[in-house]
Amino acid sequence: MALWGGRFEGKSDPLFRQFNDSLRFDARLVEADIFGSKAWASALVRAGVLTAQERDRLHAALDALAKEAAGLGAAGIAASGEEDVHSWVESRLIASIGDLGKKLHTGRSRNDQVATDLRLWTAGTLEALRAAVRDVRGCLVELADREREVIVPGYTHLQRGQPVLLAHWALAYFQMLGRDDARFADALERTRVSPLGSGALAGTAFPIDREALAKDLGFSGPSGNSLDAVSDRDFVFETLAACSLCSLHLTRLAEDLILYCSAEFGFVTMDDAVTSGSSLMPQKKNPDAAELIRGKSGRILGAMVSLAMTIKGLPLAYNKDLQEDKEPLFDASDNLLMCLRMLPPVLNTLKVNQQACRKAALGDGSVLATDLADYLVDRGVPFRTAHEAAGRLVRVAMEAGVGLHELPLAKMQAVAPEIQADVAKALTLEASLARRNVLGGTAPAQVAQAIAKARKELQG
Ligand code: ARG
């Protein structure tokens, strides 16, 4: 039964109902709607509208309804044919306790109600996202620690550049996800504001203590303007923006893993549990989990753009367009949560092929060309001249068909007489890493500190 029948003579067109009703997707707000309704009942007592006994009966009936809702699940609730989750809760309440149920909506509108429900739901989801991000960050630290010794090529332009520790690579993602976590926390701050008491648009006509109500909802305080409060979906947009960036970070991690597990790289092997086979090619082992993590970003970014288009040019205050906020939010956060939850099983079971990594890291030795230039700088050669000499030696080595680090000393001295026998010590992967002993660098000592710092951050 609709909540607004009085003014209407004619019946709704079934097609309009199908178009207009939101229960099929907003049923998942039921817990938030019941929680918010309980807080509203308490606020109505403080405003002198309800008695304490009436509130107690409403609370008991709403608690019973919460249990019923949990049993039914979102699909069961949706099957009821009500217009939306607010109608479902109210009509069930009236069916169970009669006239008292009809008092609950005093001074409240679905406009401030839905904004409240969605904020409650979003706050919970942001918490869940933060927990999931934290788990992934923990796995990255564990991977870094477990594979401390492993050296891989570091790339620019996807060309081998300089050697780095695999742990350093893992901690790069630890940093990215740390910024994502901070963005979720920041979105949470602005989500935890209570629009309840804003009524339809002008503010409720009953003397509601909005501060106390906000506190009951677990929010930091009430919103400052009723017109803004009922139509503000910034918190949804901010959540989707934070989800988008987090998802983009995951696509980069996924892409690295997809490359690294290919035969061309062979740095890692993914576990059978998170890969699939081919229906035609018997030898295949496909990194589907990582590919889907990469693929999901399209719909997550799409959700953010979709909401932006819903908000654009919307006149104050509430408009039904805003019903379009939910599906993108639900879809994006569900999918990002899945991506985040897929990563621990991928990362924890990752087999690292240390020898293949090392072989690629050294390659023909030309990844040590920067170290050769730096060696010359240490012997007083200006960097630009040293760069030129090291570049020429790369070519000499290539032409001789040997690695840069394998060039005979005489050949090196022919190009740069400053080079001495101790150059051999400089032209090793270990020496190259150790030299990057700067905060944020890949020297093992720095990485060990970074791991310790990361662990501390996760504990704090
Ligand atoms: N289902 C609606 C939504 O999601 C609830 C608010 C309806 N408000 C209204 N004035 N019809 O936005």
PDB file of C-alpha atoms in Angstrom, residues 39-40 42-44 46-47 107-108 111-113 115-116 119 192-230 232:
ATOM      1  CA  ALA A  39      16.290   7.080  16.811  1.00  0.00           C
ATOM      2  CA  TRP A  40      13.414   9.124  15.359  1.00  0.00           C
ATOM      3  CA  SER A  42      13.262   8.617  20.679  1.00  0.00           C
ATOM      4  CA  ALA A  43      13.516  12.120  19.228  1.00  0.00           C
ATOM      5  CA  LEU A  44       9.714  12.331  19.096  1.00  0.00           C
ATOM      6  CA  ARG A  46      12.005  14.371  23.579  1.00  0.00           C
ATOM      7  CA  ALA A  47       9.848  16.642  21.391  1.00  0.00           C
ATOM      8  CA  GLY A 107       7.526  15.411  11.375  1.00  0.00           C
ATOM      9  CA  ARG A 108       9.626  13.200   9.137  1.00  0.00           C
ATOM     10  CA  ASN A 111      13.530  12.923   1.956  1.00  0.00           C
ATOM     11  CA  ASP A 112      15.411  13.331   5.226  1.00  0.00           C
ATOM     12  CA  GLN A 113      14.832   9.657   5.960  1.00  0.00           C
ATOM     13  CA  ALA A 115      19.379  10.701   3.178  1.00  0.00           C
ATOM     14  CA  THR A 116      19.848   9.418   6.735  1.00  0.00           C
ATOM     15  CA  ARG A 119      24.504   7.898   5.213  1.00  0.00           C
ATOM     16  CA  ARG A 192      28.617  11.040   9.546  1.00  0.00           C
ATOM     17  CA  VAL A 193      26.391  14.113   9.542  1.00  0.00           C
ATOM     18  CA  SER A 194      22.699  13.820  10.344  1.00  0.00           C
ATOM     19  CA  PRO A 195      20.122  15.214   7.918  1.00  0.00           C
ATOM     20  CA  LEU A 196      17.255  13.888  10.075  1.00  0.00           C
ATOM     21  CA  GLY A 197      14.971  16.692  11.222  1.00  0.00           C
ATOM     22  CA  SER A 198      15.244  18.489   7.887  1.00  0.00           C
ATOM     23  CA  GLY A 199      11.788  17.214   6.994  1.00  0.00           C
ATOM     24  CA  ALA A 200      10.813  17.347   3.330  1.00  0.00           C
ATOM     25  CA  LEU A 201      12.919  20.452   2.672  1.00  0.00           C
ATOM     26  CA  ALA A 202      12.161  23.266   5.127  1.00  0.00           C
ATOM     27  CA  GLY A 203      12.962  21.637   8.465  1.00  0.00           C
ATOM     28  CA  THR A 204      10.643  19.642  10.694  1.00  0.00           C
ATOM     29  CA  ALA A 205       7.740  21.478  12.341  1.00  0.00           C
ATOM     30  CA  PHE A 206       8.229  19.672  15.668  1.00  0.00           C
ATOM     31  CA  PRO A 207      10.736  20.741  18.346  1.00  0.00           C
ATOM     32  CA  ILE A 208      13.283  18.020  17.599  1.00  0.00           C
ATOM     33  CA  ASP A 209      16.616  18.154  19.448  1.00  0.00           C
ATOM     34  CA  ARG A 210      18.704  17.506  16.366  1.00  0.00           C
ATOM     35  CA  GLU A 211      21.974  17.352  18.314  1.00  0.00           C
ATOM     36  CA  ALA A 212      20.718  14.531  20.516  1.00  0.00           C
ATOM     37  CA  LEU A 213      19.213  12.794  17.487  1.00  0.00           C
ATOM     38  CA  ALA A 214      22.505  12.987  15.587  1.00  0.00           C
ATOM     39  CA  LYS A 215      24.249  11.454  18.586  1.00  0.00           C
ATOM     40  CA  ASP A 216      21.732   8.595  18.744  1.00  0.00           C
ATOM     41  CA  LEU A 217      22.472   7.906  15.081  1.00  0.00           C
ATOM     42  CA  GLY A 218      26.192   7.718  15.855  1.00  0.00           C
ATOM     43  CA  PHE A 219      26.848  10.830  13.773  1.00  0.00           C
ATOM     44  CA  SER A 220      29.090  13.738  14.694  1.00  0.00           C
ATOM     45  CA  GLY A 221      26.333  16.341  14.513  1.00  0.00           C
ATOM     46  CA  PRO A 222      23.347  17.659  12.570  1.00  0.00           C
ATOM     47  CA  SER A 223      23.474  19.209   9.093  1.00  0.00           C
ATOM     48  CA  GLY A 224      23.263  23.010   8.923  1.00  0.00           C
ATOM     49  CA  ASN A 225      20.675  23.646   6.210  1.00  0.00           C
ATOM     50  CA  SER A 226      17.561  21.610   5.475  1.00  0.00           C
ATOM     51  CA  LEU A 227      17.481  22.326   1.723  1.00  0.00           C
ATOM     52  CA  ASP A 228      21.065  21.184   1.371  1.00  0.00           C
ATOM     53  CA  ALA A 229      20.667  18.248   3.734  1.00  0.00           C
ATOM     54  CA  VAL A 230      17.857  16.485   1.856  1.00  0.00           C
ATOM     55  CA  ASP A 232      23.257  16.512  -0.574  1.00  0.00           C
TER      56      ASP A 232
END
